[in-house]
DNA sequence: GTCTATATTTCGATAGAC
DNA sequence: GTCTATCGAAATATAGAC
């Protein structure tokens, strides 16, 4: 986010993707027409078709960006771990990169429906990306249910923080926010000391 | 969720809304045509227009369902509280109802972009619903940033749990899941005892 | 690589019969 | 309340010139 705007040469293809990402975040994929994208680029709608075969291919390219990000972030860990300690370590390691790619992830989350339809076509080798690995651990019966809930809670905490930083806390520096989130995740994943709080009430 | 299927008489209007909700969850609002909705109902597209003036009105009616749910859930608390303790109590009180309205909330979250466009037209009295109250607390500078992050984390924990229960853990009873989530939220919002963990590493 | 048409399709919405 | 038939708008995509 320290974007020096002296990017040496940004390809037209990348400019299209950047603008599309912004519009997809704000309006959603379906409500964003190619005309809008073209207008912001300063040229006509038909020109986009020189760089992409279809509107869907733009979405796919953005998905590849996330996939690539996930691949980089996960390559240090062979598999998504099944213990709370290792999970804490994993998230702690990737949270900075997650914040750096905030808008990409936000876009992906806000257009989950649109992406879902495309996943049907390409679940061939997509099972080595981050999301799929997470899914596998979350649904693994060998992992205690309590632990899985904690892992999901930690991910939900990060996602909540991302949304917060995007919509309401645009002025708060990412590092400060990331540290607070790290702290919260610690409370979720690191077992409490012997001291027990009052036993939880059973609902109903 | 103990739905005895002896619903006395479900109005056609409600049947439309139920089917629309399902389709909006799976495909998204924009990718769901009125024809699809009509097909599942067993009659033609034009018939829908007897019950709703437009497709948008269907979305609006679903939004009203959520709004009504939020109103019921929040009426015990005047305002969304700004302290962690009160926040914990609030969430603890509404989490069961949240799980009972799981699909409605999921639908709302997955089509946030579509709903956003309609909020522009009707933010007249919409500031007394749950979402708006939450937003206000999250962006209130008077509340310590750490606390706001914790509150968001707690909400993110619930949302994560909802997605989990919908996609991966359809067999796990809601009550069990809700209790585990309650527990996790407790760890997020209730201050730890004097024991301190190792000081957090400062990233970068 | 980008342009100006234009083709094609999909879908929301309406008209009017039953 | 539901039907068939059709309109009109919008948006994706293509053709072909420059």
Short mmCIF file of C-alpha atoms (C1' of nucleotides) in Angstrom, two decimals:
data_model
loop_
_atom_site.label_atom_id
_atom_site.label_comp_id
_atom_site.label_asym_id
_atom_site.label_seq_id
_atom_site.Cartn_x
_atom_site.Cartn_y
_atom_site.Cartn_z
CA UNK A 1 0.00 0.00 0.00
CA UNK A 2 3.04 2.26 -0.25
CA UNK A 3 2.33 2.45 -3.92
CA UNK A 4 4.81 4.74 -5.52
CA UNK A 5 2.92 5.64 -8.62
CA UNK A 6 6.06 5.22 -10.65
CA UNK A 7 5.03 1.81 -11.83
CA UNK A 8 7.45 1.28 -14.69
CA UNK A 9 5.00 0.09 -17.34
CA UNK A 10 1.65 -1.34 -16.42
CA UNK A 11 0.25 -3.47 -19.17
CA UNK A 12 -3.19 -2.61 -20.49
CA UNK A 13 -4.28 -6.03 -19.44
CA UNK A 14 -3.33 -5.29 -15.84
CA UNK A 15 -4.99 -1.89 -15.96
CA UNK A 16 -8.20 -3.57 -17.04
CA UNK A 17 -7.93 -6.02 -14.18
CA UNK A 18 -7.27 -3.30 -11.63
CA UNK A 19 -10.24 -1.23 -12.70
CA UNK A 20 -12.44 -4.28 -12.95
CA UNK A 21 -11.45 -5.26 -9.42
CA UNK A 22 -12.46 -1.88 -8.07
CA UNK A 23 -15.80 -1.94 -9.83
CA UNK A 24 -16.48 -5.53 -8.86
CA UNK A 25 -15.91 -4.59 -5.22
CA UNK A 26 -18.24 -1.63 -5.33
CA UNK A 27 -20.98 -2.85 -7.65
CA UNK A 28 -20.48 -6.56 -7.93
CA UNK A 29 -19.54 -8.55 -11.01
CA UNK A 30 -22.99 -8.77 -12.56
CA UNK A 31 -23.87 -5.14 -12.10
CA UNK A 32 -20.66 -4.00 -13.73
CA UNK A 33 -20.80 -3.73 -17.50
CA UNK A 34 -17.84 -3.82 -19.82
CA UNK A 35 -18.82 -0.34 -20.89
CA UNK A 36 -18.17 0.99 -17.42
CA UNK A 37 -14.77 -0.64 -17.34
CA UNK A 38 -13.95 0.70 -20.76
CA UNK A 39 -15.09 4.20 -19.83
CA UNK A 40 -12.73 4.34 -16.88
CA UNK A 41 -9.93 3.14 -19.08
CA UNK A 42 -10.61 5.85 -21.60
CA UNK A 43 -11.26 3.65 -24.56
CA UNK A 44 -14.09 1.68 -25.99
CA UNK A 45 -15.76 -1.48 -24.91
CA UNK A 46 -14.69 -3.45 -27.93
CA UNK A 47 -11.04 -2.87 -27.15
CA UNK A 48 -11.36 -4.98 -24.04
CA UNK A 49 -12.08 -7.94 -26.26
CA UNK A 50 -8.64 -7.64 -27.70
CA UNK A 51 -7.22 -8.39 -24.24
CA UNK A 52 -9.83 -10.81 -22.95
CA UNK A 53 -11.99 -13.28 -24.79
CA UNK A 54 -14.97 -12.67 -22.54
CA UNK A 55 -16.15 -10.93 -19.42
CA UNK A 56 -15.85 -14.20 -17.58
CA UNK A 57 -12.21 -14.38 -18.52
CA UNK A 58 -11.66 -11.15 -16.62
CA UNK A 59 -13.16 -12.74 -13.55
CA UNK A 60 -11.05 -15.80 -14.12
CA UNK A 61 -7.89 -13.73 -14.38
CA UNK A 62 -8.71 -12.05 -11.09
CA UNK A 63 -9.28 -15.46 -9.59
CA UNK A 64 -5.85 -16.45 -10.82
CA UNK A 65 -4.38 -13.48 -9.01
CA UNK A 66 -5.86 -14.74 -5.78
CA UNK A 67 -4.82 -18.26 -6.56
CA UNK A 68 -1.27 -17.12 -7.11
CA UNK A 69 -1.35 -15.17 -3.88
CA UNK A 70 -2.61 -18.22 -2.04
CA UNK A 71 0.03 -20.40 -3.60
CA UNK A 72 2.80 -18.06 -2.48
CA UNK A 73 1.35 -17.74 0.99
CA UNK A 74 0.92 -21.47 1.47
CA UNK A 75 4.04 -22.84 -0.11
CA UNK A 76 5.94 -22.74 3.17
CA UNK A 77 3.34 -25.00 4.72
CA UNK A 78 2.83 -28.25 2.88
CA UNK A 79 -0.69 -28.81 4.08
CA UNK A 80 -3.11 -26.78 6.10
CA UNK A 81 -2.37 -27.98 9.64
CA UNK A 82 -4.93 -29.62 11.87
CA UNK A 83 -3.75 -28.42 15.25
CA UNK A 84 -4.54 -25.10 16.85
CA UNK A 85 -0.91 -24.27 17.49
CA UNK A 86 0.13 -24.82 13.91
CA UNK A 87 -2.96 -23.01 12.69
CA UNK A 88 -2.05 -20.01 14.80
CA UNK A 89 1.42 -20.05 13.32
CA UNK A 90 0.10 -20.28 9.79
CA UNK A 91 -2.29 -17.36 10.13
CA UNK A 92 0.31 -15.31 11.94
CA UNK A 93 2.60 -15.84 9.00
CA UNK A 94 0.18 -14.86 6.27
CA UNK A 95 -1.79 -12.06 7.86
CA UNK A 96 0.51 -9.33 6.61
CA UNK A 97 0.26 -10.56 3.06
CA UNK A 98 -3.48 -10.85 3.45
CA UNK A 99 -3.67 -7.20 4.36
CA UNK A 100 -1.46 -6.28 1.45
CA UNK A 101 -3.91 -8.02 -0.87
CA UNK A 102 -6.91 -6.70 0.97
CA UNK A 103 -8.91 -5.53 -2.01
CA UNK A 104 -8.30 -8.68 -3.98
CA UNK A 105 -9.64 -10.78 -1.14
CA UNK A 106 -12.56 -8.43 -0.54
CA UNK A 107 -13.47 -8.66 -4.21
CA UNK A 108 -13.36 -12.41 -4.02
CA UNK A 109 -15.56 -12.51 -0.97
CA UNK A 110 -18.13 -10.04 -2.24
CA UNK A 111 -18.52 -11.91 -5.50
CA UNK A 112 -18.44 -15.38 -4.05
CA UNK A 113 -21.62 -16.25 -5.94
CA UNK A 114 -20.10 -15.34 -9.29
CA UNK A 115 -16.93 -17.28 -8.55
CA UNK A 116 -18.86 -20.29 -7.39
CA UNK A 117 -20.38 -20.80 -10.83
CA UNK A 118 -16.96 -20.89 -12.42
CA UNK A 119 -15.51 -23.27 -9.90
CA UNK A 120 -17.81 -25.92 -11.27
CA UNK A 121 -15.86 -25.88 -14.51
CA UNK A 122 -12.38 -25.87 -13.10
CA UNK A 123 -12.19 -27.91 -9.95
CA UNK A 124 -9.61 -30.01 -11.77
CA UNK A 125 -6.46 -28.81 -10.06
CA UNK A 126 -7.98 -26.12 -7.92
CA UNK A 127 -7.76 -28.31 -4.86
CA UNK A 128 -4.28 -27.10 -4.06
CA UNK A 129 -5.29 -23.55 -3.36
CA UNK A 130 -5.75 -22.01 0.04
CA UNK A 131 -9.50 -22.04 0.18
CA UNK A 132 -9.74 -25.68 -0.74
CA UNK A 133 -7.17 -26.71 1.84
CA UNK A 134 -9.01 -24.79 4.50
CA UNK A 135 -12.22 -26.46 3.52
CA UNK A 136 -10.65 -29.86 3.90
CA UNK A 137 -9.47 -29.24 7.44
CA UNK A 138 -12.78 -27.69 8.47
CA UNK A 139 -14.67 -30.77 7.38
CA UNK A 140 -12.20 -33.31 8.71
CA UNK A 141 -13.93 -35.39 11.39
CA UNK A 142 -10.55 -36.37 12.82
CA UNK A 143 -10.09 -32.82 14.04
CA UNK A 144 -12.07 -32.06 17.20
CA UNK A 145 -15.12 -29.98 16.40
CA UNK A 146 -14.12 -27.41 18.95
CA UNK A 147 -10.80 -26.89 17.23
CA UNK A 148 -12.43 -26.54 13.85
CA UNK A 149 -14.76 -23.91 15.19
CA UNK A 150 -11.78 -22.06 16.57
CA UNK A 151 -10.00 -22.20 13.24
CA UNK A 152 -13.02 -20.88 11.43
CA UNK A 153 -13.40 -18.21 14.06
CA UNK A 154 -9.83 -17.11 13.47
CA UNK A 155 -10.42 -16.86 9.74
CA UNK A 156 -13.67 -15.02 10.38
CA UNK A 157 -11.77 -12.64 12.61
CA UNK A 158 -9.38 -11.82 9.80
CA UNK A 159 -12.17 -11.38 7.30
CA UNK A 160 -14.04 -9.13 9.67
CA UNK A 161 -10.92 -7.08 10.12
CA UNK A 162 -10.51 -6.78 6.38
CA UNK A 163 -14.03 -5.52 5.89
CA UNK A 164 -13.57 -3.15 8.78
CA UNK A 165 -10.39 -1.76 7.35
CA UNK A 166 -11.99 -1.33 3.96
CA UNK A 167 -15.22 0.33 4.92
CA UNK A 168 -14.85 2.07 8.24
CA UNK A 169 -11.23 2.34 9.23
CA UNK A 170 -9.54 3.54 6.12
CA UNK A 171 -7.29 5.81 8.17
CA UNK A 172 -6.00 3.23 10.63
CA UNK A 173 -2.66 1.83 9.47
CA UNK A 174 -2.80 -1.79 8.40
CA UNK A 175 0.04 -2.79 10.70
CA UNK A 176 -1.75 -1.60 13.78
CA UNK A 177 -4.91 -3.40 12.76
CA UNK A 178 -3.02 -6.55 11.85
CA UNK A 179 -1.38 -6.64 15.25
CA UNK A 180 -4.69 -6.30 17.04
CA UNK A 181 -6.12 -9.09 14.93
CA UNK A 182 -3.11 -11.25 15.64
CA UNK A 183 -3.77 -10.66 19.29
CA UNK A 184 -7.41 -11.66 19.02
CA UNK A 185 -6.49 -14.77 17.09
CA UNK A 186 -4.08 -15.66 19.85
CA UNK A 187 -6.94 -15.61 22.33
CA UNK A 188 -8.94 -17.85 20.04
CA UNK A 189 -6.30 -20.44 19.33
CA UNK A 190 -3.99 -20.55 22.33
CA UNK A 191 -5.41 -22.54 25.20
CA UNK A 192 -6.29 -20.61 28.28
CA UNK A 193 -4.29 -21.09 31.47
CA UNK A 194 -5.79 -23.29 34.14
CA UNK A 195 -8.15 -20.57 35.32
CA UNK A 196 -11.66 -21.42 34.18
CA UNK A 197 -14.46 -19.00 33.76
CA UNK A 198 -17.93 -19.79 34.98
CA UNK A 199 -19.33 -22.78 33.14
CA UNK A 200 -21.19 -21.82 30.03
CA UNK A 201 -24.91 -21.73 30.27
CA UNK A 202 -26.67 -24.30 28.18
CA UNK A 203 -29.11 -22.56 25.90
CA UNK A 204 -32.70 -23.69 25.91
CA UNK B 1 -35.51 -25.89 12.49
CA UNK B 2 -38.01 -28.31 14.01
CA UNK B 3 -40.24 -27.53 11.09
CA UNK B 4 -43.26 -29.72 11.29
CA UNK B 5 -44.25 -29.71 7.68
CA UNK B 6 -47.82 -29.14 8.66
CA UNK B 7 -47.59 -25.46 7.86
CA UNK B 8 -51.26 -24.54 7.92
CA UNK B 9 -51.32 -22.54 4.68
CA UNK B 10 -48.24 -20.97 3.21
CA UNK B 11 -49.13 -18.08 1.01
CA UNK B 12 -47.91 -18.11 -2.58
CA UNK B 13 -46.09 -14.93 -1.80
CA UNK B 14 -44.11 -16.67 0.93
CA UNK B 15 -43.42 -19.65 -1.28
CA UNK B 16 -41.95 -17.31 -3.86
CA UNK B 17 -39.77 -15.71 -1.23
CA UNK B 18 -38.55 -19.03 0.10
CA UNK B 19 -37.58 -20.31 -3.31
CA UNK B 20 -36.03 -17.00 -4.27
CA UNK B 21 -33.98 -17.07 -1.08
CA UNK B 22 -32.60 -20.50 -1.90
CA UNK B 23 -31.70 -19.52 -5.43
CA UNK B 24 -30.18 -16.22 -4.36
CA UNK B 25 -27.96 -18.10 -1.94
CA UNK B 26 -26.76 -20.58 -4.51
CA UNK B 27 -26.54 -18.43 -7.64
CA UNK B 28 -26.77 -14.87 -6.46
CA UNK B 29 -29.51 -12.36 -7.14
CA UNK B 30 -28.39 -11.27 -10.58
CA UNK B 31 -27.75 -14.72 -11.93
CA UNK B 32 -31.18 -15.89 -10.86
CA UNK B 33 -33.91 -15.21 -13.40
CA UNK B 34 -37.59 -14.96 -12.64
CA UNK B 35 -38.07 -17.88 -14.97
CA UNK B 36 -36.03 -20.12 -12.68
CA UNK B 37 -38.06 -19.07 -9.69
CA UNK B 38 -41.28 -19.65 -11.56
CA UNK B 39 -40.16 -23.06 -12.77
CA UNK B 40 -39.52 -24.26 -9.26
CA UNK B 41 -42.92 -22.98 -8.23
CA UNK B 42 -44.55 -24.86 -11.06
CA UNK B 43 -46.12 -21.93 -12.78
CA UNK B 44 -45.15 -19.26 -15.22
CA UNK B 45 -42.98 -16.21 -14.87
CA UNK B 46 -45.81 -13.77 -15.43
CA UNK B 47 -47.67 -15.10 -12.42
CA UNK B 48 -44.96 -13.78 -10.17
CA UNK B 49 -45.89 -10.31 -11.25
CA UNK B 50 -49.27 -10.75 -9.67
CA UNK B 51 -47.55 -11.08 -6.28
CA UNK B 52 -44.64 -8.71 -6.77
CA UNK B 53 -44.36 -5.58 -8.84
CA UNK B 54 -40.77 -6.26 -9.80
CA UNK B 55 -37.81 -8.51 -9.19
CA UNK B 56 -36.36 -5.86 -6.95
CA UNK B 57 -39.43 -6.00 -4.80
CA UNK B 58 -38.67 -9.64 -4.09
CA UNK B 59 -35.26 -8.64 -2.87
CA UNK B 60 -36.80 -5.88 -0.83
CA UNK B 61 -39.27 -8.26 0.78
CA UNK B 62 -36.41 -10.55 1.76
CA UNK B 63 -34.62 -7.57 3.17
CA UNK B 64 -37.69 -6.80 5.24
CA UNK B 65 -37.60 -10.30 6.62
CA UNK B 66 -34.09 -9.68 7.85
CA UNK B 67 -34.98 -6.24 9.06
CA UNK B 68 -37.84 -7.68 11.08
CA UNK B 69 -35.57 -10.33 12.48
CA UNK B 70 -33.04 -7.69 13.47
CA UNK B 71 -35.70 -5.56 15.07
CA UNK B 72 -36.93 -8.43 17.20
CA UNK B 73 -33.43 -9.42 18.17
CA UNK B 74 -32.36 -5.91 19.12
CA UNK B 75 -35.44 -4.59 20.82
CA UNK B 76 -34.25 -5.75 24.23
CA UNK B 77 -31.12 -3.64 23.82
CA UNK B 78 -31.78 0.00 23.13
CA UNK B 79 -28.50 0.65 21.39
CA UNK B 80 -25.64 -1.50 20.34
CA UNK B 81 -23.36 -1.33 23.38
CA UNK B 82 -19.83 0.00 23.29
CA UNK B 83 -18.24 -2.18 25.96
CA UNK B 84 -16.92 -5.67 25.52
CA UNK B 85 -18.94 -7.06 28.38
CA UNK B 86 -22.23 -5.74 27.06
CA UNK B 87 -21.30 -6.80 23.55
CA UNK B 88 -20.67 -10.32 24.77
CA UNK B 89 -24.04 -10.34 26.43
CA UNK B 90 -25.77 -9.06 23.32
CA UNK B 91 -24.26 -11.65 21.02
CA UNK B 92 -24.88 -14.40 23.52
CA UNK B 93 -28.51 -13.40 23.53
CA UNK B 94 -29.03 -13.35 19.79
CA UNK B 95 -26.86 -16.19 18.59
CA UNK B 96 -29.62 -18.79 18.79
CA UNK B 97 -31.95 -16.68 16.71
CA UNK B 98 -29.15 -16.03 14.27
CA UNK B 99 -28.76 -19.73 13.74
CA UNK B 100 -32.47 -20.17 13.32
CA UNK B 101 -32.38 -17.59 10.53
CA UNK B 102 -29.17 -18.91 9.12
CA UNK B 103 -30.15 -19.03 5.47
CA UNK B 104 -31.71 -15.60 5.54
CA UNK B 105 -28.51 -14.12 6.89
CA UNK B 106 -26.37 -16.10 4.48
CA UNK B 107 -28.46 -14.84 1.60
CA UNK B 108 -28.04 -11.30 2.79
CA UNK B 109 -24.31 -11.65 3.10
CA UNK B 110 -23.77 -13.33 -0.24
CA UNK B 111 -25.77 -10.66 -2.05
CA UNK B 112 -24.41 -7.71 -0.17
CA UNK B 113 -23.66 -5.95 -3.45
CA UNK B 114 -27.26 -6.21 -4.63
CA UNK B 115 -28.60 -4.98 -1.31
CA UNK B 116 -26.17 -2.11 -1.23
CA UNK B 117 -27.74 -0.56 -4.32
CA UNK B 118 -31.16 -0.56 -2.70
CA UNK B 119 -29.96 0.89 0.54
CA UNK B 120 -29.19 4.07 -1.31
CA UNK B 121 -32.90 4.60 -1.87
CA UNK B 122 -34.12 3.75 1.59
CA UNK B 123 -31.65 4.86 4.20
CA UNK B 124 -34.49 6.97 5.56
CA UNK B 125 -35.34 4.93 8.61
CA UNK B 126 -32.98 2.08 8.01
CA UNK B 127 -30.59 3.33 10.64
CA UNK B 128 -32.39 1.52 13.35
CA UNK B 129 -31.60 -1.91 12.07
CA UNK B 130 -28.93 -4.18 13.40
CA UNK B 131 -26.37 -3.73 10.72
CA UNK B 132 -26.47 0.02 10.92
CA UNK B 133 -26.11 0.03 14.69
CA UNK B 134 -23.14 -2.29 14.46
CA UNK B 135 -21.56 -0.04 11.90
CA UNK B 136 -21.91 2.93 14.17
CA UNK B 137 -20.13 1.28 17.07
CA UNK B 138 -17.37 -0.07 14.87
CA UNK B 139 -16.56 3.38 13.58
CA UNK B 140 -16.91 5.18 16.90
CA UNK B 141 -13.53 6.69 17.82
CA UNK B 142 -14.61 6.88 21.47
CA UNK B 143 -14.43 3.11 21.65
CA UNK B 144 -10.86 1.81 21.95
CA UNK B 145 -9.67 0.38 18.68
CA UNK B 146 -8.73 -2.86 20.35
CA UNK B 147 -12.28 -3.29 21.59
CA UNK B 148 -13.74 -2.59 18.18
CA UNK B 149 -11.49 -5.18 16.64
CA UNK B 150 -12.66 -7.66 19.24
CA UNK B 151 -16.30 -6.89 18.49
CA UNK B 152 -15.77 -7.34 14.79
CA UNK B 153 -13.88 -10.53 15.47
CA UNK B 154 -16.82 -11.85 17.45
CA UNK B 155 -19.20 -11.07 14.62
CA UNK B 156 -16.78 -12.61 12.15
CA UNK B 157 -16.69 -15.69 14.33
CA UNK B 158 -20.44 -16.04 14.14
CA UNK B 159 -20.49 -15.48 10.39
CA UNK B 160 -17.75 -18.03 9.93
CA UNK B 161 -19.74 -20.47 11.98
CA UNK B 162 -22.81 -19.84 9.87
CA UNK B 163 -20.98 -20.53 6.64
CA UNK B 164 -19.42 -23.60 8.20
CA UNK B 165 -22.76 -24.95 9.31
CA UNK B 166 -24.26 -24.33 5.90
CA UNK B 167 -21.57 -25.75 3.69
CA UNK B 168 -19.58 -28.31 5.60
CA UNK B 169 -21.27 -29.26 8.82
CA UNK B 170 -24.84 -29.83 7.82
CA UNK B 171 -25.08 -32.79 10.17
CA UNK B 172 -23.84 -31.07 13.31
CA UNK B 173 -26.74 -29.82 15.42
CA UNK B 174 -27.01 -26.05 15.58
CA UNK B 175 -27.11 -26.02 19.35
CA UNK B 176 -23.77 -27.74 19.65
CA UNK B 177 -22.21 -25.39 17.15
CA UNK B 178 -23.76 -22.36 18.78
CA UNK B 179 -22.33 -23.33 22.14
CA UNK B 180 -18.85 -23.74 20.73
CA UNK B 181 -19.13 -20.36 19.08
CA UNK B 182 -20.36 -18.82 22.28
CA UNK B 183 -17.31 -20.24 23.93
CA UNK B 184 -14.97 -18.79 21.32
CA UNK B 185 -16.63 -15.41 21.59
CA UNK B 186 -16.11 -15.53 25.31
CA UNK B 187 -12.39 -15.89 24.75
CA UNK B 188 -12.48 -12.92 22.43
CA UNK B 189 -14.46 -10.56 24.59
CA UNK B 190 -13.77 -11.50 28.20
CA UNK B 191 -10.48 -10.15 29.44
CA UNK B 192 -7.86 -12.71 30.25
CA UNK B 193 -6.78 -13.26 33.85
CA UNK B 194 -3.56 -11.65 35.00
CA UNK B 195 -1.43 -14.26 33.26
CA UNK B 196 0.14 -12.71 30.19
CA UNK B 197 1.44 -14.60 27.25
CA UNK B 198 4.72 -13.74 25.67
CA UNK B 199 4.61 -10.23 24.26
CA UNK B 200 3.46 -10.16 20.68
CA UNK B 201 6.10 -9.85 18.08
CA UNK B 202 5.99 -6.64 16.14
CA UNK B 203 5.76 -7.39 12.47
CA UNK B 204 8.27 -5.78 10.13
"C1'" DG C 1 -4.69 -1.91 -30.41
"C1'" DT C 2 -8.48 0.65 -30.78
"C1'" DC C 3 -12.46 2.21 -33.28
"C1'" DT C 4 -17.61 2.22 -35.05
"C1'" DA C 5 -21.24 -0.30 -36.04
"C1'" DT C 6 -24.16 -4.40 -35.50
"C1'" DA C 7 -25.53 -8.95 -34.30
"C1'" DT C 8 -27.34 -11.97 -30.58
"C1'" DT C 9 -29.19 -13.18 -26.37
"C1'" DT C 10 -31.10 -12.81 -22.08
"C1'" DC C 11 -34.24 -11.05 -19.03
"C1'" DG C 12 -37.36 -7.87 -16.77
"C1'" DA C 13 -41.78 -6.25 -17.60
"C1'" DT C 14 -46.52 -5.62 -19.87
"C1'" DA C 15 -50.95 -6.81 -22.41
"C1'" DG C 16 -54.74 -9.19 -22.56
"C1'" DA C 17 -57.23 -13.76 -22.60
"C1'" DC C 18 -59.09 -17.22 -19.48
"C1'" DG D 1 -54.40 -16.07 -10.07
"C1'" DT D 2 -52.33 -17.95 -13.78
"C1'" DC D 3 -51.66 -18.28 -18.70
"C1'" DT D 4 -49.42 -17.16 -23.60
"C1'" DA D 5 -47.29 -13.89 -26.35
"C1'" DT D 6 -44.61 -10.02 -26.96
"C1'" DC D 7 -42.15 -5.75 -26.12
"C1'" DG D 8 -38.07 -3.14 -24.92
"C1'" DA D 9 -33.80 -2.51 -22.72
"C1'" DA D 10 -29.35 -3.81 -21.67
"C1'" DA D 11 -25.33 -6.11 -22.15
"C1'" DT D 12 -22.20 -9.61 -24.14
"C1'" DA D 13 -19.92 -10.49 -28.15
"C1'" DT D 14 -18.53 -10.05 -33.21
"C1'" DA D 15 -17.25 -7.90 -37.85
"C1'" DG D 16 -14.50 -5.27 -40.15
"C1'" DA D 17 -12.27 -0.63 -40.95
"C1'" DC D 18 -8.28 2.14 -39.52
#
